[in-house]
JSON list of C-alpha atoms in Angstrom, two decimals:
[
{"chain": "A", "resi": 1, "resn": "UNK", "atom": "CA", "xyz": [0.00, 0.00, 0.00]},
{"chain": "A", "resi": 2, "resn": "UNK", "atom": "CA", "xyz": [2.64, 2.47, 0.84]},
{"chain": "A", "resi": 3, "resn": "UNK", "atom": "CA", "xyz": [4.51, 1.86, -2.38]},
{"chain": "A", "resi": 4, "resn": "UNK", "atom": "CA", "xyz": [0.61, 2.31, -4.17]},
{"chain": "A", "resi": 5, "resn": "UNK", "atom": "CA", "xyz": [0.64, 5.77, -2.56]},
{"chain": "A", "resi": 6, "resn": "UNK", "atom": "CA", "xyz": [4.01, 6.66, -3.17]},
{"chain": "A", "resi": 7, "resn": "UNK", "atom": "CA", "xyz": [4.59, 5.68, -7.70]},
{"chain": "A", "resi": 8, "resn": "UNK", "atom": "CA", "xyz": [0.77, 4.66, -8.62]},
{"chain": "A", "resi": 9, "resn": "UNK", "atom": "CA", "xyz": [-0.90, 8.21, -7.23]},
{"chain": "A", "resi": 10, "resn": "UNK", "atom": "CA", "xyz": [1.76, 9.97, -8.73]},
{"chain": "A", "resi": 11, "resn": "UNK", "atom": "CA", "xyz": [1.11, 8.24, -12.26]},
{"chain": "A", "resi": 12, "resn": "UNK", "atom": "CA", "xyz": [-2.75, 8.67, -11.85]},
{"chain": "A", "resi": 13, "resn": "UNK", "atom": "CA", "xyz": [-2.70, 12.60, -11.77]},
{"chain": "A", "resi": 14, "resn": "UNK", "atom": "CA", "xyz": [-1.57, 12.33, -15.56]},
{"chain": "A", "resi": 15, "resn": "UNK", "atom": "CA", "xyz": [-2.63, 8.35, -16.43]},
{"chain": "A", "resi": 16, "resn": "UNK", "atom": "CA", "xyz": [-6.03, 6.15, -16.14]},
{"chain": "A", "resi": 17, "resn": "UNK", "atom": "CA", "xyz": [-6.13, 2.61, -16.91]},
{"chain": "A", "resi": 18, "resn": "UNK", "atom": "CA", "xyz": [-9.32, 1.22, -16.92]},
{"chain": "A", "resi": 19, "resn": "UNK", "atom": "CA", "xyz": [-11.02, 0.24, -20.55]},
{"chain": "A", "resi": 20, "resn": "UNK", "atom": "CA", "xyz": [-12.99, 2.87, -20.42]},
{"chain": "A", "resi": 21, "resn": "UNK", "atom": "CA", "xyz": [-11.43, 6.22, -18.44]},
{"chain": "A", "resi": 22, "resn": "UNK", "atom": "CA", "xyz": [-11.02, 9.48, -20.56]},
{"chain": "A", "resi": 23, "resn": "UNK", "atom": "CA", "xyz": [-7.37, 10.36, -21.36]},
{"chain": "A", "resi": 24, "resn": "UNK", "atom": "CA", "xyz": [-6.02, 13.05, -18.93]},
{"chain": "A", "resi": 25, "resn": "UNK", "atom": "CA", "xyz": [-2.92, 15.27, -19.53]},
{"chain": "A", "resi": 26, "resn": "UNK", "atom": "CA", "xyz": [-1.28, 11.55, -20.42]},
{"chain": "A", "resi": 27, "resn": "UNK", "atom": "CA", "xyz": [-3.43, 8.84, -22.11]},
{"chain": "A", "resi": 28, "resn": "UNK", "atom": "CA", "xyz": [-5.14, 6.04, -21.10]},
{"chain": "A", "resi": 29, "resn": "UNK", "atom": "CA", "xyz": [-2.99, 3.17, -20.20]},
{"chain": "A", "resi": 30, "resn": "UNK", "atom": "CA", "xyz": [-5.53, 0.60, -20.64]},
{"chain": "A", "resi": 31, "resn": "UNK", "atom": "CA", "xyz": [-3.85, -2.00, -23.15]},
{"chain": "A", "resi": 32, "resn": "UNK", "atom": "CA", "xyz": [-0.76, -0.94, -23.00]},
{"chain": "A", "resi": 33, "resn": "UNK", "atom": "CA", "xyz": [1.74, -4.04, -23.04]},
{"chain": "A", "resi": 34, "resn": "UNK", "atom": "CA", "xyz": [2.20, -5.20, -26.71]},
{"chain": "A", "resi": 35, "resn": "UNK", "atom": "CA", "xyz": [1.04, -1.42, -27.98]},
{"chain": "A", "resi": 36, "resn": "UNK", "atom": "CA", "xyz": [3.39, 0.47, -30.12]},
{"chain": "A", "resi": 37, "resn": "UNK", "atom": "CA", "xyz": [4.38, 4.18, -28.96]},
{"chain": "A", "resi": 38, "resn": "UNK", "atom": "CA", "xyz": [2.06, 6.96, -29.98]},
{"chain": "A", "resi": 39, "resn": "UNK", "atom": "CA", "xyz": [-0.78, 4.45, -30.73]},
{"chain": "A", "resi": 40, "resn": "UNK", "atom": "CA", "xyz": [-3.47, 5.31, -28.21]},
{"chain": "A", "resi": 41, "resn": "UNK", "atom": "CA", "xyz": [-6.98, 6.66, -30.13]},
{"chain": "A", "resi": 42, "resn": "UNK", "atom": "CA", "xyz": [-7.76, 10.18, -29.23]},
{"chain": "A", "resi": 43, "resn": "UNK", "atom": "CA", "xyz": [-4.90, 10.86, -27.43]},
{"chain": "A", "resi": 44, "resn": "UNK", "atom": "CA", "xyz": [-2.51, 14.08, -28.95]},
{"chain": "A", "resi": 45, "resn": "UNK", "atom": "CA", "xyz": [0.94, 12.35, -28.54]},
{"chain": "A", "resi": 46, "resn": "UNK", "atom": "CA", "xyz": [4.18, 14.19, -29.79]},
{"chain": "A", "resi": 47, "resn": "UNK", "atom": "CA", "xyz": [5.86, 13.43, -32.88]},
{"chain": "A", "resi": 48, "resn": "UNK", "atom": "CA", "xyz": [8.47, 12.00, -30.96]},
{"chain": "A", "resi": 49, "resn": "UNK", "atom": "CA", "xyz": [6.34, 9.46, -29.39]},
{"chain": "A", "resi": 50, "resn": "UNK", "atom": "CA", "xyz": [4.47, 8.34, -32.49]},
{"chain": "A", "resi": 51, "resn": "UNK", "atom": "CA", "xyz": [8.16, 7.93, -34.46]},
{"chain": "A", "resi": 52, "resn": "UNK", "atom": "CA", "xyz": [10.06, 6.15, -31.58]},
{"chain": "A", "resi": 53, "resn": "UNK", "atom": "CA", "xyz": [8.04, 2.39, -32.96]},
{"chain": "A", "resi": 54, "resn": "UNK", "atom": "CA", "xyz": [8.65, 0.52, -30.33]},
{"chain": "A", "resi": 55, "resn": "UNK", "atom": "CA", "xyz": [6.57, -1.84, -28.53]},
{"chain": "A", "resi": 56, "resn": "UNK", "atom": "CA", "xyz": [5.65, -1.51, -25.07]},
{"chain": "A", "resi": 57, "resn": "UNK", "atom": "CA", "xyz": [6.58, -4.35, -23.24]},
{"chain": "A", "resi": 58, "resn": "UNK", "atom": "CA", "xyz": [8.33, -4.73, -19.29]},
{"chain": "A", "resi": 59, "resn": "UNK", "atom": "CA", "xyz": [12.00, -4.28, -20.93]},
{"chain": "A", "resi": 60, "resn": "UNK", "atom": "CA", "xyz": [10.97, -1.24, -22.49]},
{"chain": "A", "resi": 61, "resn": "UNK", "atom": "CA", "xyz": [9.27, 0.08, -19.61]},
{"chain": "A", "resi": 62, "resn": "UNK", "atom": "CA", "xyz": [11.86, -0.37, -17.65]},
{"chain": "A", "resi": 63, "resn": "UNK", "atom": "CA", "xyz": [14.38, 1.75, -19.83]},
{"chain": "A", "resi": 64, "resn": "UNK", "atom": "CA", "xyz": [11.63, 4.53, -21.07]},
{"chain": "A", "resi": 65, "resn": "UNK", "atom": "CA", "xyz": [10.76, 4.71, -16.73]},
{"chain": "A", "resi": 66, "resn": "UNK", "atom": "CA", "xyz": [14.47, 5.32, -16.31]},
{"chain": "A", "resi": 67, "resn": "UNK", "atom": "CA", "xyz": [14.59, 8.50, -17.67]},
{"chain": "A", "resi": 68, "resn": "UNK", "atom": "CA", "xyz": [11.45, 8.90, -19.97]},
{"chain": "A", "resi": 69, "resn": "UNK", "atom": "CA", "xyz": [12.81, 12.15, -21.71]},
{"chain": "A", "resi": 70, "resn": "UNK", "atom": "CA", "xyz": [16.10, 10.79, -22.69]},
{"chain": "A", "resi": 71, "resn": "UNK", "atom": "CA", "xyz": [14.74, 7.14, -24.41]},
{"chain": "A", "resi": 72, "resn": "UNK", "atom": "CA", "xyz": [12.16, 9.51, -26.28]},
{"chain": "A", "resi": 73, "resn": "UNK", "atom": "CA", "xyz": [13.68, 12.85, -26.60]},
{"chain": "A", "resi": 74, "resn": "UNK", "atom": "CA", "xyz": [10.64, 15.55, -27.50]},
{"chain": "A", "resi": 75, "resn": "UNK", "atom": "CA", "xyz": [7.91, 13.70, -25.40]},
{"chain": "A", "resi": 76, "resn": "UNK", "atom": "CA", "xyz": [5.72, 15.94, -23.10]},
{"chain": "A", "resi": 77, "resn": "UNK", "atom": "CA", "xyz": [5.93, 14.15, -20.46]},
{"chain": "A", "resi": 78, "resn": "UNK", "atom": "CA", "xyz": [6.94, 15.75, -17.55]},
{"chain": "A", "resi": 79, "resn": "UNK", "atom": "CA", "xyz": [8.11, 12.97, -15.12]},
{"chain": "A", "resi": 80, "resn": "UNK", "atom": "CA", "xyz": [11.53, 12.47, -14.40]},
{"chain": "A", "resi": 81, "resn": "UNK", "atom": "CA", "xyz": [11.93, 8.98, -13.84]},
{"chain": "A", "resi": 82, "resn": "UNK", "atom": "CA", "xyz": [12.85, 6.14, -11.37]},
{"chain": "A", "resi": 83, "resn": "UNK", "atom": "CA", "xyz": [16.01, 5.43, -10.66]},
{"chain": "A", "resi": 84, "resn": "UNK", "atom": "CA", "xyz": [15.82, 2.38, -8.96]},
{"chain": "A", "resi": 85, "resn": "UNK", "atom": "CA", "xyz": [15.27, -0.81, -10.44]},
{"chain": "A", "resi": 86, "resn": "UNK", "atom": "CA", "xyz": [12.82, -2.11, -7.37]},
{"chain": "A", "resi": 87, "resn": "UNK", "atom": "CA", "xyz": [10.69, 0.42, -7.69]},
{"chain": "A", "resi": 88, "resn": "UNK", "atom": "CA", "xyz": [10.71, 0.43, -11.84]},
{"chain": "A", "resi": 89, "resn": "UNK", "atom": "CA", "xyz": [9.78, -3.22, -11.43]},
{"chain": "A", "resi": 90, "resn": "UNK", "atom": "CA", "xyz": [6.54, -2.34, -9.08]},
{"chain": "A", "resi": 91, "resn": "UNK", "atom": "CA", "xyz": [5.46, -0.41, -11.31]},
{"chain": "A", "resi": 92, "resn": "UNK", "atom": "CA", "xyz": [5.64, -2.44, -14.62]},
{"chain": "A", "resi": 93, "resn": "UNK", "atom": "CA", "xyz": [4.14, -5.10, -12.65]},
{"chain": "A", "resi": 94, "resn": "UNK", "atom": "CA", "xyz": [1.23, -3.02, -11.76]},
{"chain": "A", "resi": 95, "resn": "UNK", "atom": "CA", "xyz": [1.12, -1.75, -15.31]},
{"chain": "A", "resi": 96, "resn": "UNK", "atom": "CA", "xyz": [1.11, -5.78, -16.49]},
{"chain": "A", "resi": 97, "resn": "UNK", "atom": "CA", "xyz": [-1.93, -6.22, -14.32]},
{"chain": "A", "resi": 98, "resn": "UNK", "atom": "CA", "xyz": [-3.89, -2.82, -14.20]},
{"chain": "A", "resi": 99, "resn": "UNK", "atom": "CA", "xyz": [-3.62, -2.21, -17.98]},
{"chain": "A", "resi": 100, "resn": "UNK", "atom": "CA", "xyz": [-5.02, -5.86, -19.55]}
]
């Protein structure tokens, strides 16, 4: 619970990711794993977001959470990243579970 409080409430100012939520200032995360970049419908992504082609998946998640602005330079979003590797993995593995 404390970890919940301390990554996930921080994601969900920007983030939803239940099938149905409205995108926020970030999109919906709701099928994420297995999406490419930039792919979300009705969602304004940067250039730099829909040309990076990648897939999401838990190894890219856990580079792109590292430092978000360096893996896709020009994306608008604003948060800096997680630095350590426990904490990138709590989060990908609620991403894995909340986004399906």
């Amino acid at each position: 619970k404390q970890w919940y409080q301390r990554r996930v409430r921080g994601c969900d100012q920007c983030h939803t990711v239940e099938a149905a939520r409205k995108h926020k200032t970030g999109p919906n995360l709701n099928g994420l794993i297995g999406r490419k970049t930039g792919q979300m419908a009705g969602f304004q992504y940067t250039k730099a977001n829909i040309d990076k082609g990648i897939t999401w998946s838990p190894e890219t998640l856990d580079v792109y959470l590292t430092n978000p602005k360096k893996y896709i330079p020009g994306t608008k979003m604003v948060f800096a990243g997680l630095k350590k590797k426990k904490d990138r993995n709590d989060l990908i593995a609620y991403l894995v579970k909340s986004t399906k």
